[in-house]
Short mmCIF file of C-alpha atoms in Angstrom, two decimals:
data_model
loop_
_atom_site.label_atom_id
_atom_site.label_comp_id
_atom_site.label_asym_id
_atom_site.label_seq_id
_atom_site.Cartn_x
_atom_site.Cartn_y
_atom_site.Cartn_z
CA MET A 1 -119.89 83.94 51.82
CA GLY A 2 -118.51 82.71 48.04
CA LEU A 3 -116.31 79.93 50.16
CA PHE A 4 -120.45 77.95 49.96
CA ARG A 5 -121.84 78.83 46.93
CA PRO A 6 -124.83 76.12 45.30
CA GLY A 7 -122.10 75.07 42.03
CA ARG A 8 -119.23 74.87 44.09
CA ALA A 9 -120.66 73.20 46.63
CA ARG A 10 -122.11 70.71 43.67
CA SER A 11 -118.64 70.07 41.95
CA LEU A 12 -117.07 69.55 45.30
CA VAL A 13 -119.70 66.22 46.05
CA LEU A 14 -119.94 64.83 42.43
CA ALA A 15 -115.64 65.56 42.52
CA MET A 16 -115.93 62.70 45.89
CA LEU A 17 -118.46 60.31 44.41
CA ALA A 18 -116.60 60.03 42.11
CA LEU A 19 -112.97 59.64 43.20
CA ILE A 20 -115.59 56.87 45.48
CA LEU A 21 -116.54 55.19 43.07
CA VAL A 22 -113.11 54.42 41.20
CA CYS A 23 -111.99 53.27 44.92
CA THR A 24 -114.76 50.10 44.44
CA VAL A 25 -114.35 49.49 41.05
CA TYR A 26 -110.99 48.40 41.99
CA LEU A 27 -111.46 47.29 44.74
CA TYR A 28 -113.98 44.63 43.30
CA TRP A 29 -111.55 44.29 40.45
CA SER A 30 -108.99 42.27 42.09
CA PRO A 31 -108.38 39.27 41.83
CA THR A 32 -109.65 36.03 43.82
CA THR A 33 -107.49 33.94 45.42
CA ALA A 34 -106.57 30.74 43.12
CA SER A 35 -108.66 28.25 45.82
CA SER A 36 -111.38 29.69 44.60
CA THR A 37 -113.33 27.43 42.03
CA VAL A 38 -114.76 30.16 39.90
CA SER A 39 -112.02 31.25 37.21
CA VAL A 40 -111.83 34.65 36.94
CA VAL A 41 -108.98 36.42 35.42
CA PRO A 42 -108.47 39.98 36.93
CA SER A 43 -108.30 43.74 35.67
CA THR A 44 -104.76 43.94 34.09
CA ALA A 45 -105.22 47.48 34.38
CA PHE A 46 -103.08 48.37 36.57
CA GLU A 47 -100.13 45.45 36.22
CA VAL A 48 -96.47 45.98 35.09
CA PRO A 49 -96.56 44.74 31.38
CA LEU A 50 -95.87 40.83 32.08
CA ALA A 51 -92.21 41.38 29.91
CA GLU A 52 -91.06 43.83 32.29
CA ARG A 53 -91.99 40.83 35.26
CA GLN A 54 -89.98 38.44 33.21
CA LYS A 55 -87.03 40.67 33.32
CA ASP A 56 -87.36 41.39 37.23
CA PHE A 57 -88.00 38.11 38.11
CA TRP A 58 -84.98 36.73 35.80
CA LYS A 59 -82.65 39.35 36.97
CA ALA A 60 -82.97 38.28 40.50
CA LEU A 61 -83.95 34.72 40.25
CA GLN A 62 -80.19 34.53 37.91
CA PRO A 63 -77.55 35.33 39.98
CA ILE A 64 -78.95 33.39 42.59
CA ILE A 65 -78.89 30.69 41.00
CA GLU A 66 -75.13 31.03 39.70
CA ARG A 67 -73.66 32.25 43.21
CA HIS A 68 -75.04 28.42 44.17
CA ASN A 69 -73.49 26.55 41.68
CA PRO A 70 -71.92 23.12 41.87
CA ASN A 71 -69.24 23.90 42.12
CA CYS A 72 -67.26 21.11 40.95
CA PRO A 73 -66.98 18.75 38.37
CA SER A 74 -69.56 16.37 36.70
CA PRO A 75 -70.53 13.08 38.08
CA SER A 76 -68.68 9.72 36.76
CA LYS A 77 -70.33 7.83 35.57
CA VAL A 78 -70.32 4.11 37.17
CA GLY A 79 -72.72 2.74 34.34
CA ASP A 80 -76.19 4.20 32.32
CA ALA A 81 -79.48 2.13 34.49
CA GLU A 82 -81.77 -0.37 33.18
CA GLY A 83 -85.29 0.66 32.16
CA LEU A 84 -87.02 -1.77 34.84
CA HIS A 85 -90.70 -1.77 35.13
CA PHE A 86 -92.06 -0.02 37.98
CA ASP A 87 -93.40 -2.83 40.83
CA PRO A 88 -94.78 -1.78 44.01
CA THR A 89 -94.81 -4.98 45.46
CA LYS A 90 -90.79 -5.83 45.66
CA ASP A 91 -89.33 -3.97 46.98
CA GLN A 92 -85.60 -3.18 44.49
CA VAL A 93 -82.22 -1.90 45.28
CA ARG A 94 -81.76 1.33 44.14
CA PRO A 95 -79.18 1.48 41.32
CA ASP A 96 -76.53 3.04 41.99
CA LEU A 97 -74.66 3.87 39.36
CA THR A 98 -72.93 7.70 39.63
CA HIS A 99 -69.83 7.99 41.34
CA MET A 100 -68.26 11.31 43.02
CA SER A 101 -65.85 12.43 45.38
CA GLU A 102 -67.14 13.39 49.22
CA GLU A 103 -65.41 16.73 49.08
CA ASN A 104 -67.26 17.29 45.87
CA VAL A 105 -70.53 15.57 47.37
CA LYS A 106 -69.98 18.25 49.93
CA SER A 107 -69.53 20.84 48.04
CA MET A 108 -73.15 20.18 45.79
CA GLU A 109 -74.92 19.32 49.14
CA LEU A 110 -74.07 23.33 50.78
CA ALA A 111 -75.02 25.05 47.60
CA HIS A 112 -77.91 22.74 47.09
CA ALA A 113 -79.36 24.79 50.86
CA ALA A 114 -77.84 27.57 49.97
CA TYR A 115 -79.89 28.47 47.34
CA LEU A 116 -82.58 27.05 48.94
CA GLU A 117 -81.99 29.56 51.88
CA ASP A 118 -81.25 32.41 49.32
CA ILE A 119 -85.16 31.59 47.91
CA LYS A 120 -86.87 31.50 50.66
CA ASN A 121 -85.41 34.16 52.12
CA ALA A 122 -85.74 36.48 48.82
CA GLY A 123 -89.23 38.10 49.48
CA LYS A 124 -90.33 41.06 47.29
CA ASP A 125 -86.95 40.33 45.09
CA LEU A 126 -87.96 37.65 43.86
CA LYS A 127 -91.60 38.65 42.42
CA PRO A 128 -93.46 36.34 40.93
CA VAL A 129 -94.67 37.11 37.35
CA HIS A 130 -97.65 35.38 37.84
CA THR A 131 -100.91 37.09 37.50
CA PRO A 132 -103.22 35.85 41.43
CA GLY A 133 -106.19 33.89 40.34
CA LYS A 134 -105.34 33.80 36.50
CA ARG A 135 -105.70 30.22 35.29
CA GLY A 136 -104.39 28.49 31.63
CA LEU A 137 -102.17 26.29 29.24
CA VAL A 138 -98.21 26.20 29.02
CA SER A 139 -96.46 24.38 26.13
CA THR A 140 -93.02 24.71 23.67
CA ALA A 141 -93.30 24.50 20.84
CA GLY A 142 -90.73 25.76 17.81
CA ALA A 143 -89.33 24.18 14.25
CA THR A 144 -91.49 20.31 13.30
CA TYR A 145 -93.57 20.92 16.99
CA LEU A 146 -95.29 24.30 15.39
CA PRO A 147 -97.50 22.46 13.39
CA VAL A 148 -98.05 19.04 16.40
CA PHE A 149 -98.60 22.19 18.61
CA VAL A 150 -102.09 23.25 16.46
CA SER A 151 -103.19 20.34 16.09
CA SER A 152 -102.81 19.16 20.12
CA LEU A 153 -104.78 22.75 20.41
CA ARG A 154 -106.87 22.48 17.99
CA MET A 155 -107.77 19.09 20.08
CA LEU A 156 -107.89 21.04 23.51
CA ARG A 157 -110.40 23.68 22.02
CA ARG A 158 -112.31 20.94 20.66
CA ALA A 159 -113.02 18.72 24.33
CA GLY A 160 -114.41 21.84 25.31
CA SER A 161 -111.66 24.13 27.30
CA THR A 162 -111.96 27.32 27.77
CA LEU A 163 -108.64 28.15 29.23
CA PRO A 164 -105.82 30.94 27.67
CA VAL A 165 -102.87 29.44 26.36
CA GLU A 166 -99.15 30.68 26.61
CA VAL A 167 -96.72 28.70 23.68
CA TYR A 168 -92.72 29.12 24.55
CA MET A 169 -89.62 29.32 21.88
CA LYS A 170 -86.78 28.47 22.52
CA ASP A 171 -85.73 32.46 20.29
CA ALA A 172 -86.78 34.70 18.18
CA GLY A 173 -85.35 32.02 15.54
CA GLU A 174 -88.87 30.16 16.43
CA TYR A 175 -90.99 32.79 16.34
CA GLU A 176 -93.21 32.34 13.19
CA LYS A 177 -95.47 35.60 12.67
CA ARG A 178 -98.17 34.22 10.22
CA VAL A 179 -98.48 30.97 12.79
CA CYS A 180 -98.87 33.47 16.43
CA ASN A 181 -99.95 36.65 14.74
CA ASP A 182 -102.70 35.45 13.00
CA VAL A 183 -103.34 31.30 13.49
CA LEU A 184 -102.96 31.49 17.49
CA PRO A 185 -104.64 34.57 18.04
CA MET A 186 -107.69 32.86 17.31
CA LEU A 187 -107.82 29.83 19.82
CA ASP A 188 -106.89 31.72 22.27
CA ALA A 189 -103.35 31.18 22.21
CA LYS A 190 -99.75 33.51 22.34
CA CYS A 191 -96.38 33.22 21.25
CA LEU A 192 -93.69 34.44 23.74
CA VAL A 193 -89.84 34.08 23.24
CA LEU A 194 -87.79 33.20 25.80
CA SER A 195 -84.74 34.57 24.96
CA ASP A 196 -86.25 38.28 24.91
CA VAL A 197 -85.37 37.72 28.17
CA VAL A 198 -82.52 35.20 29.26
CA GLY A 199 -80.68 35.91 26.93
CA LYS A 200 -78.66 33.32 24.44
CA SER A 201 -77.95 30.10 25.02
CA ALA A 202 -78.93 30.67 28.32
CA ILE A 203 -81.86 27.57 27.83
CA GLU A 204 -81.49 24.36 25.79
CA HIS A 205 -84.26 21.42 25.27
CA TYR A 206 -84.88 20.25 28.15
CA GLN A 207 -84.91 22.70 29.94
CA LEU A 208 -87.41 25.23 28.33
CA LYS A 209 -90.36 23.56 30.40
CA ILE A 210 -89.22 25.00 33.83
CA PHE A 211 -89.25 28.24 32.64
CA ALA A 212 -91.64 28.31 30.53
CA VAL A 213 -94.22 27.36 33.52
CA LEU A 214 -91.85 30.08 35.72
CA PHE A 215 -92.23 33.38 33.19
CA SER A 216 -95.53 32.18 32.92
CA SER A 217 -98.84 34.77 33.17
CA PHE A 218 -100.77 31.79 35.14
CA GLU A 219 -100.53 31.33 39.00
CA GLU A 220 -102.97 27.95 38.33
CA ILE A 221 -101.33 25.73 35.59
CA VAL A 222 -101.85 22.76 32.98
CA TRP A 223 -98.77 22.30 31.57
CA MET A 224 -99.06 19.96 27.98
CA ASP A 225 -95.84 19.12 25.58
CA ALA A 226 -96.71 20.38 21.85
CA ASP A 227 -97.52 16.47 21.29
CA CYS A 228 -100.38 16.33 24.05
CA PHE A 229 -103.43 16.13 24.30
CA PRO A 230 -106.82 15.80 26.27
CA LEU A 231 -110.35 13.85 26.06
CA GLY A 232 -111.92 16.28 28.71
CA LYS A 233 -111.67 19.77 29.94
CA PRO A 234 -108.61 20.52 31.50
CA GLU A 235 -109.57 23.21 33.87
CA ASP A 236 -111.95 20.47 35.58
CA LEU A 237 -109.04 19.63 36.89
CA LEU A 238 -108.21 22.53 38.69
CA ASP A 239 -111.37 22.24 40.24
CA SER A 240 -110.75 19.07 41.08
CA GLU A 241 -109.07 16.42 43.84
CA PRO A 242 -106.20 14.90 43.90
CA PHE A 243 -104.80 19.19 42.77
CA LYS A 244 -107.18 21.41 45.07
CA SER A 245 -105.36 19.83 48.20
CA ASN A 246 -101.87 19.02 46.78
CA GLY A 247 -100.83 21.41 43.91
CA LEU A 248 -98.98 19.60 41.97
CA VAL A 249 -100.16 16.31 39.86
CA THR A 250 -98.34 14.14 37.99
CA TRP A 251 -98.66 11.31 36.11
CA PRO A 252 -96.64 7.69 35.27
CA ASP A 253 -93.91 6.57 33.43
CA PHE A 254 -93.67 3.16 32.66
CA TRP A 255 -90.62 2.93 34.94
CA GLY A 256 -89.23 2.59 38.39
CA SER A 257 -87.18 5.54 40.10
CA SER A 258 -83.20 5.52 39.11
CA ALA A 259 -82.14 8.07 41.58
CA SER A 260 -78.46 7.79 42.35
CA PRO A 261 -78.33 8.05 46.95
CA LEU A 262 -76.13 10.90 46.39
CA TYR A 263 -78.77 12.82 45.31
CA TYR A 264 -80.31 12.26 48.86
CA GLN A 265 -77.64 12.68 50.33
CA ILE A 266 -77.28 16.64 48.36
CA SER A 267 -80.68 17.64 48.32
CA ARG A 268 -81.13 16.49 52.38
CA GLN A 269 -83.34 14.08 52.27
CA GLU A 270 -84.15 10.62 53.35
CA ALA A 271 -84.19 8.25 49.74
CA PRO A 272 -87.38 6.32 49.49
CA PRO A 273 -88.41 3.06 48.78
CA MET A 274 -88.74 1.85 45.08
CA THR A 275 -91.74 1.42 45.97
CA ALA A 276 -93.15 4.06 46.88
CA ARG A 277 -94.03 5.47 43.17
CA GLN A 278 -92.57 5.70 39.36
CA SER A 279 -90.97 7.66 37.56
CA SER A 280 -92.37 10.64 36.06
CA GLU A 281 -93.87 11.05 32.60
CA THR A 282 -94.35 15.44 32.51
CA GLY A 283 -95.19 15.70 29.47
CA ILE A 284 -99.02 16.90 31.87
CA PHE A 285 -98.70 18.16 34.86
CA LEU A 286 -100.66 20.45 36.70
CA VAL A 287 -99.26 22.75 39.49
CA SER A 288 -99.66 26.05 41.81
CA LYS A 289 -97.18 28.28 41.75
CA LYS A 290 -99.27 30.05 44.66
CA THR A 291 -98.33 27.12 46.58
CA HIS A 292 -95.54 25.67 45.33
CA LEU A 293 -93.71 28.36 44.07
CA HIS A 294 -89.79 27.24 46.24
CA ALA A 295 -90.50 23.67 44.65
CA LEU A 296 -90.36 25.27 41.11
CA LEU A 297 -87.18 27.64 41.73
CA LEU A 298 -85.61 24.93 43.40
CA ALA A 299 -86.47 22.29 40.10
CA ALA A 300 -85.07 25.61 37.79
CA TYR A 301 -81.44 25.28 39.52
CA TYR A 302 -82.22 21.94 38.48
CA ASN A 303 -82.53 21.85 35.33
CA TYR A 304 -80.39 25.18 35.07
CA TYR A 305 -77.06 22.83 36.16
CA GLY A 306 -79.16 19.84 35.12
CA PRO A 307 -77.08 19.11 31.21
CA SER A 308 -74.40 19.34 34.37
CA HIS A 309 -75.38 17.34 37.00
CA TYR A 310 -78.78 17.17 37.79
CA PHE A 311 -80.10 14.98 35.36
CA ARG A 312 -77.72 12.54 35.43
CA LEU A 313 -78.20 12.50 40.02
CA LEU A 314 -82.06 12.28 38.98
CA THR A 315 -81.70 9.63 36.23
CA GLN A 316 -77.81 7.54 36.17
CA GLY A 317 -79.06 7.57 32.61
CA GLY A 318 -81.92 5.66 32.86
CA PRO A 319 -84.43 5.59 30.16
CA GLY A 320 -85.72 9.35 29.63
CA GLU A 321 -83.15 11.69 30.84
CA GLY A 322 -84.27 14.99 31.10
CA ASP A 323 -86.16 17.48 32.86
CA LYS A 324 -88.76 14.28 34.26
CA GLU A 325 -87.21 13.93 37.31
CA THR A 326 -86.81 17.55 38.93
CA PHE A 327 -90.04 18.31 39.63
CA ILE A 328 -91.46 15.44 42.37
CA PRO A 329 -88.05 15.76 43.83
CA ALA A 330 -88.15 19.21 44.36
CA ALA A 331 -91.28 19.93 45.59
CA ALA A 332 -89.90 16.52 48.03
CA ALA A 333 -86.87 18.69 49.23
CA VAL A 334 -88.83 21.42 49.52
CA GLY A 335 -92.05 20.29 52.07
CA ALA A 336 -94.48 20.67 49.62
CA SER A 337 -96.98 18.54 48.60
CA PHE A 338 -97.82 16.24 45.31
CA TYR A 339 -100.24 13.55 44.30
CA THR A 340 -98.27 10.79 41.46
CA VAL A 341 -100.90 9.48 39.40
CA SER A 342 -100.83 5.78 40.43
CA GLU A 343 -101.98 4.31 37.14
CA ARG A 344 -99.80 3.19 35.46
CA VAL A 345 -99.22 5.30 31.27
CA GLN A 346 -100.49 2.20 28.56
CA ALA A 347 -98.54 2.30 25.85
CA ILE A 348 -101.37 2.04 22.25
CA GLY A 349 -100.14 1.23 18.95
CA HIS A 350 -101.38 -1.30 16.41
CA SER A 351 -100.23 -4.54 16.71
CA THR A 352 -97.71 -6.39 14.72
CA GLY A 353 -95.82 -10.04 14.69
CA ASP A 354 -93.65 -9.12 17.41
CA GLY A 355 -95.74 -7.80 19.39
CA LEU A 356 -97.28 -4.10 20.25
CA SER A 357 -95.86 -1.02 17.46
CA GLY A 358 -96.30 1.96 20.40
CA SER A 359 -96.68 5.67 19.17
CA ALA A 360 -98.33 7.09 21.62
CA MET A 361 -98.96 6.91 25.37
CA ALA A 362 -102.21 6.80 27.06
CA GLN A 363 -102.92 9.08 30.89
CA SER A 364 -105.59 8.21 33.08
CA ASP A 365 -107.89 10.58 34.38
CA PRO A 366 -106.64 11.65 37.74
CA ARG A 367 -109.32 11.84 39.99
CA GLU A 368 -110.69 8.63 39.42
CA ASP A 369 -107.16 7.63 40.42
CA PHE A 370 -107.78 9.71 43.78
CA ALA A 371 -110.66 8.63 44.52
CA LEU A 372 -109.90 4.37 44.83
CA THR A 373 -106.13 5.28 45.99
CA SER A 374 -108.33 7.54 49.04
CA GLN A 375 -110.18 4.52 49.97
CA ASP A 376 -106.68 2.46 50.30
CA LYS A 377 -107.47 1.13 46.41
CA TRP A 378 -103.83 -0.23 44.13
CA ARG A 379 -104.27 -1.69 41.15
CA THR A 380 -101.13 -1.41 40.79
CA LYS A 381 -101.00 -3.60 42.97
CA ASP A 382 -104.10 -5.74 42.95
CA PRO A 383 -106.01 -4.92 39.00
CA ALA A 384 -108.90 -6.73 40.55
CA VAL A 385 -109.53 -4.16 42.93
CA ALA A 386 -111.67 -1.49 40.77
CA PRO A 387 -112.54 -0.73 37.17
CA PRO A 388 -109.17 1.11 35.46
CA PRO A 389 -109.85 4.80 35.28
CA PRO A 390 -110.79 6.62 31.81
CA ILE A 391 -107.75 8.37 29.85
CA PHE A 392 -107.90 11.41 30.39
CA PHE A 393 -104.96 12.72 28.40
CA ILE A 394 -102.66 10.89 24.96
CA HIS A 395 -98.91 12.14 24.31
CA ALA A 396 -98.77 11.07 20.84
CA ASN A 397 -94.88 10.72 20.52
CA TYR A 398 -93.16 8.38 18.82
CA PRO A 399 -93.57 9.44 16.22
CA LYS A 400 -94.85 13.64 16.05
CA PHE A 401 -97.65 12.74 14.99
CA ASN A 402 -96.57 15.59 11.92
CA PRO A 403 -97.49 14.84 7.80
CA GLY A 404 -93.90 17.13 6.91
CA ASP A 405 -92.02 14.53 8.99
CA ASN A 406 -92.30 11.08 7.97
CA VAL A 407 -95.30 9.91 9.49
CA PHE A 408 -96.31 8.10 6.69
CA GLY A 409 -94.58 5.66 5.09
CA ASN A 410 -91.57 3.59 6.86
CA GLY A 411 -90.33 6.92 8.18
CA TRP A 412 -90.21 5.58 11.59
CA GLU A 413 -89.92 1.77 12.99
CA THR A 414 -92.73 1.74 15.70
CA THR A 415 -94.25 2.56 10.69
CA PRO A 416 -97.37 4.03 12.87
CA THR A 417 -99.86 4.82 9.74
CA MET A 418 -99.81 1.54 8.09
CA LYS A 419 -100.64 -2.03 8.16
CA GLN A 420 -98.73 -4.92 7.90
CA ASP A 421 -99.98 -5.41 4.02
CA GLY A 422 -97.88 -1.78 3.46
CA SER A 423 -101.88 0.11 2.96
CA ASP A 424 -102.51 2.97 5.25
CA GLY A 425 -104.52 1.90 8.71
CA ARG A 426 -104.73 3.13 11.71
CA ALA A 427 -102.01 3.77 14.18
CA TRP A 428 -103.87 2.70 17.51
CA THR A 429 -105.50 -0.16 17.42
CA ALA A 430 -104.68 -1.29 20.31
CA PRO A 431 -104.22 -2.68 23.28
CA PRO A 432 -108.70 -2.90 23.20
CA ASP A 433 -109.08 -2.63 27.08
CA THR A 434 -107.46 0.33 27.10
CA LEU A 435 -108.70 2.30 23.64
CA LYS A 436 -111.95 1.13 25.31
CA ARG A 437 -111.52 3.99 28.07
CA PHE A 438 -111.62 6.46 25.31
CA GLY A 439 -114.97 6.92 24.95
CA SER A 440 -114.73 7.48 21.72
CA ASP A 441 -113.03 7.36 18.04
CA VAL A 442 -110.65 9.72 19.80
CA GLU A 443 -108.26 8.83 16.16
CA LYS A 444 -110.30 10.00 13.95
CA ALA A 445 -111.17 13.51 15.91
CA TYR A 446 -107.10 13.82 16.10
CA TRP A 447 -106.68 13.28 12.26
CA GLU A 448 -109.49 15.58 11.31
CA GLU A 449 -107.81 17.94 13.33
CA ILE A 450 -104.26 17.21 11.37
CA LYS A 451 -105.90 17.75 8.36
CA TRP A 452 -107.78 20.73 9.52
CA VAL A 453 -104.08 22.30 10.11
CA THR A 454 -102.26 20.70 6.85
CA CYS A 455 -105.15 21.69 4.13
CA GLN A 456 -105.46 25.21 5.68
CA LEU A 457 -102.03 26.17 7.28
CA GLU A 458 -99.80 24.00 4.54
CA SER A 459 -98.07 27.15 3.21
CA SER A 460 -97.59 28.84 7.29
CA PHE A 461 -95.10 27.06 9.06
CA LYS A 462 -91.53 27.45 8.03
CA SER A 463 -91.01 23.09 8.36
CA TRP A 464 -92.85 22.39 5.83
CA GLU A 465 -91.77 25.32 3.44
CA HIS A 466 -90.25 22.92 0.50
CA LYS A 467 -93.03 19.75 1.19
CA ALA A 468 -95.00 19.60 -1.64
CA GLY A 469 -98.47 17.27 -1.56
CA LEU A 470 -98.36 17.34 2.27
CA CYS A 471 -102.33 17.99 2.29
CA ALA A 472 -103.11 15.61 -0.11
CA ARG A 473 -101.63 12.60 1.68
CA VAL A 474 -103.39 13.62 4.56
CA GLU A 475 -106.29 13.59 2.06
CA GLU A 476 -105.56 9.90 1.09
CA TYR A 477 -105.06 8.56 4.23
CA TRP A 478 -108.29 9.63 5.34
CA HIS A 479 -110.28 8.78 3.24
CA ASN A 480 -109.10 5.20 3.29
CA VAL A 481 -108.71 5.18 6.84
CA PHE A 482 -111.67 7.09 7.66
CA ALA A 483 -113.65 8.85 5.43
CA GLU A 484 -116.13 4.57 6.41
CA THR A 485 -116.03 2.14 8.70
CA HIS A 486 -114.49 -0.67 8.74
CA ASN A 487 -115.24 -4.44 10.53
CA ASP A 488 -111.73 -4.39 12.50
CA ASP A 489 -111.99 -0.32 13.47
CA PRO A 490 -111.88 -0.94 17.43
CA LYS A 491 -114.20 -0.66 19.78
CA PHE A 492 -114.35 2.86 22.00
CA THR A 493 -116.67 2.41 24.55
CA GLN A 494 -116.31 -0.13 27.37
CA ASP A 495 -120.34 -1.42 26.14
CA GLY A 496 -119.15 -1.13 22.39
#
């Protein structure tokens, strides 16, 4: 009879109800799928810490990459590809300026195929790092790029974006405590150090991008270089076409493809016609690791052996040789879908006696571009078929808009902040048709954020330690250029 005392029965019932409640909460805290239109950041209470996941992932991936090294000498240069502008109406002969013996081509082909086979069959041994359903923005920055990144980050928040941000540094030498511990968290951004995962000297310069993407905690990623910023909320692009149905979206460079025919032989692909698409400008791209993990792993392979083999094969010395051509070829090689924005990139700058002195690149809204190409309207072939899409991203690439790094005066041949008479002036005053696609005075907004960063954080960046008067110079420039309107200020709307 003692087994069925009312007090004991009541305790058993309460214990069972508590267990049911815990299980229910656990189930309802599980993340939504990546295709959900609602961005849900799942609870991490039951997750392995990110640093451990990163190390386990690299411990599994690195041996696969190194087991399938090209096992042959680097390709030989016959010459370098010229920067030929993309022409979708005129098929051209693909540049063939790289030499390899048949034996070496075969060696790379077999290694490439074996690597693909291994990553496809790795299963749980190669468990991705990301948290399912989580989305965010990823970048890399360090040294003189860090002040530029903070200005770009403030432009991201100014545009209304609430995406969390992960910025990767190459090693501990690039980690700046004041900025990483105090400044960036206030902007929902955090610093991570790649060498903590991959060790020292394993990954260099252009190779950082793909590994930052793979080691990120995000499943859906907006990538932006440190010197890029949006004019709208990038998360809106993740909920729209062409990203939703493709999982990988890239923007164009000025040039046509210059990939070697040997690359297509090695990767067992048919070489696309030269009219198929422009080369890539990967200062910005969108990617889903849920749908494109194999493509990203192959891009990592191309980058790991990029300096020795694949950068040459994918660009042949053409403009901007590096990681930029590793993403779309990798996606094509594994049969993954992708969308390459067709609207041409536009150089923006100021007019000189010799033409345009460009200091940035303007990239178009992919949603508007997709709406046109879905109707078989291609402005690259006939600009009259439709008005151009609005501008969505700016890549302020040459020079970097860093007040501590010669952005003023004659430090760069583009002299972005100088008028022809030597006085302070706007960097972006031409071409007028492109500026009207901005919708607002983007340059003034950018310099507002640069001014804030310079004057609030002048003593915070290592690269500014021995540079006095930066805030005063920026404030002087601001007063001269933006404090009042001028008759020659550009128009920033179509009806302006």
